Short mmCIF file of C-alpha atoms in Angstrom, two decimals:
data_model
loop_
_atom_site.label_atom_id
_atom_site.label_comp_id
_atom_site.label_asym_id
_atom_site.label_seq_id
_atom_site.Cartn_x
_atom_site.Cartn_y
_atom_site.Cartn_z
CA MET A 1 -12.91 10.98 22.45
CA ASN A 2 -14.01 8.98 19.71
CA LYS A 3 -11.38 5.33 19.36
CA PHE A 4 -10.32 3.96 16.04
CA ALA A 5 -9.20 0.32 15.62
CA PHE A 6 -6.98 -0.60 12.37
CA MET A 7 -5.70 -4.61 11.48
CA ILE A 8 -2.67 -5.90 11.30
CA HIS A 9 -1.42 -9.42 10.27
CA PRO A 10 1.74 -10.78 10.34
CA LEU A 11 2.92 -10.44 6.09
CA ASP A 12 5.11 -13.94 6.64
CA VAL A 13 6.39 -16.59 9.32
CA HIS A 14 9.22 -13.67 9.76
CA ASP A 15 7.17 -11.33 11.55
CA VAL A 16 5.45 -13.56 13.61
CA ALA A 17 9.16 -14.19 14.82
CA ARG A 18 9.88 -11.07 15.32
CA LYS A 19 7.35 -11.32 18.20
CA PHE A 20 7.77 -15.02 19.21
CA PRO A 21 11.53 -15.74 19.06
CA LEU A 22 10.69 -19.52 19.48
CA ALA A 23 8.98 -19.88 15.84
CA LYS A 24 12.00 -19.47 14.35
CA LYS A 25 13.78 -22.57 15.27
CA LEU A 26 10.20 -24.07 14.27
CA PRO A 27 9.03 -25.53 10.25
CA ASP A 28 7.33 -21.85 8.76
CA SER A 29 4.08 -24.03 7.66
CA LEU A 30 3.77 -25.29 11.67
CA VAL A 31 4.28 -22.14 13.17
CA GLU A 32 1.32 -21.41 9.91
CA ASN A 33 -1.40 -23.73 11.56
CA VAL A 34 0.22 -22.80 14.84
CA PHE A 35 -1.39 -19.08 14.87
CA ARG A 36 -3.93 -19.95 12.77
CA PHE A 37 -6.02 -20.38 15.53
CA PHE A 38 -4.81 -18.21 17.56
CA PRO A 39 -7.15 -15.75 18.57
CA PRO A 40 -7.63 -11.88 17.89
CA VAL A 41 -5.17 -10.27 19.55
CA LYS A 42 -5.17 -6.60 20.76
CA ALA A 43 -1.19 -5.09 19.44
CA SER A 44 -0.80 -2.18 20.93
CA HIS A 45 -2.66 1.26 22.44
CA ILE A 46 -2.10 3.96 20.42
CA THR A 47 -1.66 7.20 21.71
CA GLY A 48 -1.34 11.08 20.51
CA VAL A 49 -2.99 11.21 17.23
CA LYS A 50 -4.05 15.10 16.97
CA SER A 51 -4.64 17.96 14.88
CA ALA A 52 -5.48 21.57 14.97
CA TYR A 53 -9.17 20.75 15.03
CA ALA A 54 -9.20 17.33 16.59
CA GLU A 55 -7.60 14.27 18.14
CA THR A 56 -8.14 10.92 18.60
CA GLU A 57 -6.52 7.41 19.59
CA GLY A 58 -7.11 3.71 18.60
CA TYR A 59 -5.06 0.64 18.38
CA PHE A 60 -3.58 -1.74 16.18
CA VAL A 61 -5.62 -5.72 16.35
CA GLY A 62 -4.63 -8.60 14.87
CA CYS A 63 -5.40 -10.89 13.14
CA THR A 64 -3.60 -13.82 13.39
CA LEU A 65 -3.48 -15.01 9.41
CA THR A 66 -0.10 -14.58 7.33
CA THR A 67 -0.87 -13.09 3.98
CA ARG A 68 0.12 -16.58 2.22
CA GLN A 69 -2.86 -18.05 4.31
CA MET A 70 -5.23 -15.48 3.57
CA LEU A 71 -4.90 -15.88 -0.51
CA ASN A 72 -4.83 -19.70 -0.32
CA LEU A 73 -7.40 -21.04 2.77
CA PRO A 74 -11.17 -20.46 2.06
CA GLU A 75 -12.45 -17.14 1.78
CA ARG A 76 -15.69 -17.71 4.51
CA TYR A 77 -12.64 -19.00 6.45
CA VAL A 78 -10.81 -15.78 5.96
CA LEU A 79 -13.64 -13.29 6.53
CA LYS A 80 -14.40 -15.00 9.75
CA LYS A 81 -11.16 -14.97 11.30
CA ILE A 82 -11.16 -10.34 9.61
CA ILE A 83 -14.92 -10.76 11.21
CA GLU A 84 -13.65 -11.35 14.91
CA THR A 85 -10.81 -9.68 15.10
CA GLY A 86 -13.31 -6.62 14.33
CA LYS A 87 -15.59 -7.93 16.72
CA LEU A 88 -12.83 -7.10 19.36
CA ALA A 89 -11.65 -3.69 17.74
CA GLU A 90 -15.64 -2.94 19.12
CA GLN A 91 -15.04 -4.32 22.02
CA LEU A 92 -12.56 -1.71 23.04
CA GLY A 93 -14.72 1.39 22.30
CA ALA A 94 -13.70 1.64 18.51
CA LYS A 95 -16.18 3.74 15.36
CA ILE A 96 -14.33 3.09 13.16
CA LEU A 97 -12.06 -0.06 11.38
CA GLY A 98 -9.23 0.56 9.06
CA LEU A 99 -8.36 -2.39 7.04
CA GLY A 100 -4.73 -3.80 6.63
CA ALA A 101 -2.27 -5.48 4.32
CA THR A 102 -4.13 -8.39 3.20
CA THR A 103 -7.45 -8.14 5.85
CA SER A 104 -8.22 -4.99 2.95
CA VAL A 105 -7.95 -7.63 -0.38
CA VAL A 106 -9.66 -10.68 1.16
CA GLY A 107 -12.86 -11.51 -0.25
CA ASP A 108 -14.90 -8.52 -1.90
CA ALA A 109 -12.75 -5.64 0.03
CA GLY A 110 -14.00 -5.64 3.02
CA ILE A 111 -18.49 -5.40 1.91
CA THR A 112 -18.51 -8.24 3.48
CA VAL A 113 -16.46 -6.84 7.18
CA ALA A 114 -18.85 -4.13 7.28
CA LYS A 115 -22.41 -6.04 7.44
CA ASN A 116 -20.82 -8.00 10.39
CA LEU A 117 -19.98 -5.18 12.61
CA ARG A 118 -21.69 -2.79 14.71
CA ILE A 119 -19.08 0.05 13.74
CA ALA A 120 -17.81 1.90 10.15
CA VAL A 121 -15.04 0.21 7.90
CA THR A 122 -12.61 1.38 5.73
CA THR A 123 -9.80 -0.22 2.78
CA GLY A 124 -7.94 2.92 3.87
CA ASN A 125 -7.17 2.45 -0.09
CA SER A 126 -8.00 6.03 -1.52
CA TYR A 127 -5.57 7.55 0.85
CA THR A 128 -2.86 5.60 0.00
CA VAL A 129 -3.18 6.16 -3.96
CA TYR A 130 -3.31 10.25 -3.46
CA THR A 131 -0.13 9.46 -1.48
CA ALA A 132 1.21 7.02 -3.81
CA LEU A 133 0.10 9.64 -7.21
CA GLU A 134 1.47 12.40 -4.96
CA GLY A 135 4.94 10.43 -4.04
CA THR A 136 5.30 9.45 -7.65
CA ARG A 137 5.23 12.95 -8.91
CA LYS A 138 7.60 14.58 -6.29
CA ALA A 139 9.95 11.32 -7.46
CA ALA A 140 9.67 12.36 -11.33
CA GLU A 141 9.99 15.94 -10.33
CA ILE A 142 13.10 15.88 -8.60
CA MET A 143 14.52 12.65 -10.98
CA GLY A 144 14.12 15.54 -13.86
CA VAL A 145 11.27 12.57 -15.42
CA ASP A 146 9.25 14.72 -17.26
CA LEU A 147 5.48 12.81 -16.56
CA ALA A 148 3.53 14.09 -19.38
CA GLU A 149 6.12 12.28 -21.95
CA ALA A 150 7.54 9.61 -19.28
CA GLU A 151 6.42 5.76 -20.22
CA VAL A 152 3.94 4.77 -17.42
CA VAL A 153 3.38 1.25 -16.28
CA ILE A 154 0.35 0.53 -13.98
CA ILE A 155 0.80 -3.40 -13.58
CA GLY A 156 -1.72 -4.92 -11.01
CA ALA A 157 -3.89 -2.42 -13.44
CA THR A 158 -7.59 -4.28 -12.72
CA GLY A 159 -7.25 -4.24 -8.62
CA SER A 160 -8.96 -1.29 -6.52
CA ILE A 161 -5.94 0.17 -6.19
CA GLY A 162 -4.40 0.13 -9.80
CA ALA A 163 -7.98 0.49 -11.53
CA ILE A 164 -7.80 3.93 -10.60
CA CYS A 165 -4.10 5.02 -10.26
CA ALA A 166 -4.51 4.91 -13.94
CA ARG A 167 -7.61 6.20 -14.19
CA ILE A 168 -6.29 9.07 -12.58
CA MET A 169 -2.71 9.20 -14.87
CA ALA A 170 -4.34 8.76 -17.29
CA ARG A 171 -4.93 13.01 -16.90
CA GLU A 172 -1.79 13.05 -17.02
CA THR A 173 0.58 11.49 -19.24
CA ARG A 174 -0.42 10.14 -22.82
CA TYR A 175 2.01 7.01 -22.72
CA ILE A 176 -0.41 4.54 -20.42
CA THR A 177 1.11 0.62 -20.09
CA LEU A 178 -1.50 -1.03 -18.39
CA VAL A 179 -0.90 -4.59 -17.19
CA ALA A 180 -2.41 -7.56 -15.04
CA ARG A 181 -3.58 -11.45 -15.28
CA ASN A 182 -6.72 -10.86 -16.79
CA LEU A 183 -7.22 -9.66 -20.31
CA GLU A 184 -10.50 -9.38 -20.13
CA LYS A 185 -10.39 -7.22 -17.42
CA LEU A 186 -7.41 -5.08 -18.98
CA GLU A 187 -9.90 -4.05 -21.63
CA ALA A 188 -12.73 -3.13 -20.05
CA LEU A 189 -10.24 -0.61 -17.92
CA ALA A 190 -8.52 0.21 -21.64
CA ARG A 191 -12.76 1.00 -22.39
CA GLN A 192 -13.24 2.83 -19.54
CA ILE A 193 -9.86 5.13 -19.68
CA MET A 194 -10.82 5.78 -23.58
CA LEU A 195 -14.38 7.27 -22.42
CA GLU A 196 -13.09 9.43 -19.50
CA SER A 197 -9.86 10.85 -21.33
CA GLY A 198 -9.93 10.27 -24.34
CA LEU A 199 -6.41 8.35 -24.23
CA ALA A 200 -5.56 5.05 -25.62
CA VAL A 201 -3.64 2.68 -23.48
CA SER A 202 -1.66 -0.26 -24.23
CA ILE A 203 -2.66 -3.02 -22.30
CA THR A 204 -0.29 -6.71 -21.41
CA THR A 205 -0.10 -9.65 -19.17
CA ASP A 206 3.62 -9.55 -19.38
CA VAL A 207 5.24 -7.84 -17.13
CA LYS A 208 8.95 -8.52 -17.59
CA LYS A 209 7.82 -6.51 -22.05
CA ALA A 210 6.36 -4.05 -20.38
CA LEU A 211 9.21 -3.25 -17.59
CA SER A 212 11.77 -3.09 -20.36
CA LYS A 213 10.91 0.60 -21.79
CA ALA A 214 9.11 2.54 -18.46
CA ASP A 215 10.47 4.83 -16.87
CA ILE A 216 8.05 5.66 -14.05
CA VAL A 217 5.84 2.50 -12.81
CA ILE A 218 3.14 1.82 -9.73
CA THR A 219 3.27 -1.85 -8.75
CA VAL A 220 -0.43 -2.54 -6.49
CA THR A 221 0.12 -5.79 -7.03
CA SER A 222 -1.93 -8.97 -4.19
CA SER A 223 0.98 -11.22 -4.96
CA ALA A 224 2.77 -12.80 -1.82
CA GLU A 225 5.67 -13.21 -4.52
CA THR A 226 8.31 -10.42 -5.41
CA ILE A 227 7.34 -9.53 -9.13
CA ILE A 228 10.03 -7.23 -10.19
CA GLN A 229 13.69 -8.46 -10.59
CA PRO A 230 17.06 -6.55 -11.40
CA GLU A 231 16.99 -6.97 -14.82
CA TYR A 232 13.89 -6.06 -15.90
CA LEU A 233 14.81 -2.28 -15.22
CA LYS A 234 15.89 0.37 -17.56
CA PRO A 235 18.19 2.87 -16.23
CA GLY A 236 16.80 5.62 -14.55
CA ALA A 237 13.45 4.05 -13.85
CA ILE A 238 11.57 5.07 -10.52
CA VAL A 239 9.50 2.55 -9.61
CA CYS A 240 6.70 3.91 -6.87
CA ASP A 241 5.37 0.06 -4.60
CA VAL A 242 2.66 0.58 -3.40
CA ALA A 243 1.29 -3.59 -2.73
CA ARG A 244 2.01 -5.24 0.59
CA PRO A 245 4.33 -7.08 0.73
CA ARG A 246 6.39 -6.05 -1.74
CA ASP A 247 6.03 -6.79 -5.03
CA VAL A 248 10.11 -4.95 -5.67
CA SER A 249 12.46 -7.60 -5.23
CA LYS A 250 15.10 -6.81 -2.77
CA LYS A 251 18.15 -8.20 -5.44
CA VAL A 252 17.13 -4.99 -6.88
CA ALA A 253 18.33 -2.65 -3.69
CA GLU A 254 21.26 -4.60 -4.92
CA LEU A 255 22.03 -4.83 -7.88
CA ARG A 256 21.01 -2.00 -9.49
CA ASP A 257 22.21 2.10 -8.28
CA ASP A 258 20.56 2.94 -11.60
CA VAL A 259 16.53 2.80 -10.48
CA LEU A 260 14.39 4.67 -7.98
CA ILE A 261 12.14 2.01 -5.89
CA ILE A 262 10.46 4.51 -2.95
CA GLU A 263 7.73 3.30 -0.96
CA GLY A 264 4.17 4.17 -1.36
CA GLY A 265 1.63 5.97 0.86
CA MET A 266 4.48 6.54 4.05
CA VAL A 267 2.90 9.85 5.20
CA GLU A 268 3.63 11.71 8.74
CA VAL A 269 0.43 11.41 11.49
CA PRO A 270 -0.11 14.81 13.01
CA GLY A 271 0.41 15.31 16.85
CA ASP A 272 3.04 13.05 19.39
CA VAL A 273 2.09 10.47 18.36
CA ASN A 274 2.83 6.52 20.12
CA PHE A 275 1.58 3.63 18.41
CA ASN A 276 3.31 1.52 20.98
CA PHE A 277 3.97 -1.33 18.50
CA ASN A 278 7.48 -1.96 15.84
CA PHE A 279 6.22 -2.12 13.18
CA GLY A 280 9.82 -1.46 10.69
CA TYR A 281 8.95 2.89 10.59
CA PRO A 282 10.51 5.37 12.44
CA PRO A 283 8.49 7.52 15.01
CA LYS A 284 5.08 9.32 13.58
CA LEU A 285 5.61 7.75 10.08
CA ALA A 286 2.30 5.48 8.66
CA LEU A 287 1.40 3.79 5.78
CA ALA A 288 -1.37 5.92 4.22
CA CYS A 289 -4.31 3.35 4.66
CA MET A 290 -3.44 3.48 8.99
CA ALA A 291 -3.58 7.40 8.52
CA GLU A 292 -6.96 6.82 6.58
CA THR A 293 -8.48 5.49 9.10
CA MET A 294 -7.75 7.73 12.10
CA ILE A 295 -8.40 11.48 8.80
CA LEU A 296 -11.40 10.07 9.84
CA ALA A 297 -12.01 9.34 13.29
CA LEU A 298 -10.21 13.11 12.99
CA GLU A 299 -12.86 14.19 11.13
CA GLY A 300 -16.23 12.39 13.20
CA ARG A 301 -16.77 10.43 10.05
CA PHE A 302 -18.22 7.51 11.60
CA GLU A 303 -19.24 5.51 8.37
CA ASN A 304 -18.07 3.15 5.46
CA PHE A 305 -15.74 5.06 3.51
CA THR A 306 -13.83 3.16 0.54
CA LEU A 307 -14.89 -0.35 0.49
CA GLY A 308 -14.84 -2.67 -2.40
CA ARG A 309 -13.22 -2.49 -5.37
CA GLU A 310 -13.86 0.57 -7.47
CA LEU A 311 -13.00 3.36 -5.89
CA THR A 312 -13.78 7.32 -6.97
CA LEU A 313 -11.90 9.66 -7.73
CA GLU A 314 -14.07 11.96 -5.78
CA GLN A 315 -12.88 10.42 -2.69
CA VAL A 316 -9.63 10.32 -3.77
CA GLU A 317 -9.73 13.55 -4.39
CA GLU A 318 -12.21 14.02 -0.47
CA ILE A 319 -9.88 12.55 1.46
CA GLY A 320 -6.48 14.12 0.65
CA LYS A 321 -7.99 17.58 1.15
CA LEU A 322 -9.17 15.85 4.82
CA ALA A 323 -5.76 14.84 5.26
CA LYS A 324 -4.20 17.96 4.48
CA LYS A 325 -6.55 19.94 6.68
CA HIS A 326 -5.53 17.71 9.85
CA GLY A 327 -1.89 18.04 8.99
CA PHE A 328 -1.19 14.76 7.71
CA ARG A 329 1.42 14.69 4.42
CA LEU A 330 3.71 12.67 2.93
CA ALA A 331 6.95 11.79 4.30
CA GLY A 332 9.86 11.87 2.78
CA PHE A 333 11.31 8.93 0.55
CA ARG A 334 11.76 5.52 1.22
CA SER A 335 12.92 2.19 -0.25
CA PHE A 336 13.25 -1.20 1.25
CA GLU A 337 13.24 0.33 5.04
CA ARG A 338 14.92 2.80 4.85
CA PRO A 339 15.40 6.51 4.32
CA VAL A 340 16.30 7.86 0.45
CA GLU A 341 18.19 10.63 1.15
CA GLU A 342 19.13 13.59 -1.77
CA GLN A 343 22.76 12.65 -2.24
CA GLN A 344 21.06 8.72 -3.24
CA ILE A 345 19.31 9.93 -6.09
CA GLU A 346 21.57 12.71 -7.24
CA SER A 347 23.72 9.03 -6.90
CA ILE A 348 21.32 6.90 -9.33
CA ARG A 349 20.49 9.83 -11.29
CA GLN A 350 24.52 10.12 -12.47
CA LYS A 351 24.78 6.80 -13.14
CA ALA A 352 21.92 5.68 -15.00
CA PHE A 353 22.65 8.59 -17.28
CA ALA A 354 26.41 6.63 -17.91
CA ASN A 355 24.01 3.64 -17.79
CA ARG A 356 22.00 4.71 -20.53
CA VAL A 357 25.56 5.89 -22.17
CA ALA A 358 27.06 3.06 -22.66
CA LEU A 359 23.85 1.30 -23.46
CA ARG A 360 23.74 3.09 -26.83
CA ALA A 361 26.95 3.13 -27.87
#
């Protein structure tokens, strides 16, 4: 049977402590420094991924660096650790490796990793984009927001996922604001969108200002800290948080019952899948980046698929078609690791309406 592997890593020291309780009693910096020198690990054996056309199995392989370490340690060192973990996937017999969370954005987004391995590599970003947009469209429909007339804000717009989301959204809506730290890159993306779609988009580096009018937000930065606070959002706003770690502060869930926050890229995996690993989601649910690796394994596509910073519209559309073929589908909405029920969405709609009326009074 064709096998795949997917690379995971602790997002922060809290994740380390879930596996090793002793870490809760130690300073974060000490825990990180100790685990920095740990070898890669086989975290679990994944079984039961099966579609009407094929089946596959695989492994979670773990790189022991936290998100903060991946963003702050020397790039060469981090890439070396990721490649070492990829070689463990090779030894386990995997024919394709998916790069999860921050391992997919370090350096040149998988290109160097692929050059140093004998198996195919993908970041999974194409299917992440496909499902994030699918979820955003569905959320807008349920909340009664006309996507074509909505104020859409893309945060982290100059990253690989943000840029392709913006280019696709430019075909579906009239008002887009792009947000990122680098104005030159924002201007270049705005020009590209103008050439492709004829749409003039706004650009800014000010997250708070951009969000003050936003009806729909797609946020996908590589920030290790949250960047969206409760007071930034207007009543009725829909936020699709694709970033891991999350861009939306937990305070939003605590203080704002008039906005809808959804996690981007959650899908249901076909078959009787068993991840044999608790990564915080209900049975059979996986992140879309994980699913892309499984889809390519089911399809027998052992080739580098999504690598580098330039995602293409064709890649996104192709992986969407393959996902449907093999029975992957968007999971129900989830927010801060909990399902979002229809009653909750209706409550958000009512409170958003009431708060908008109060603001106009």
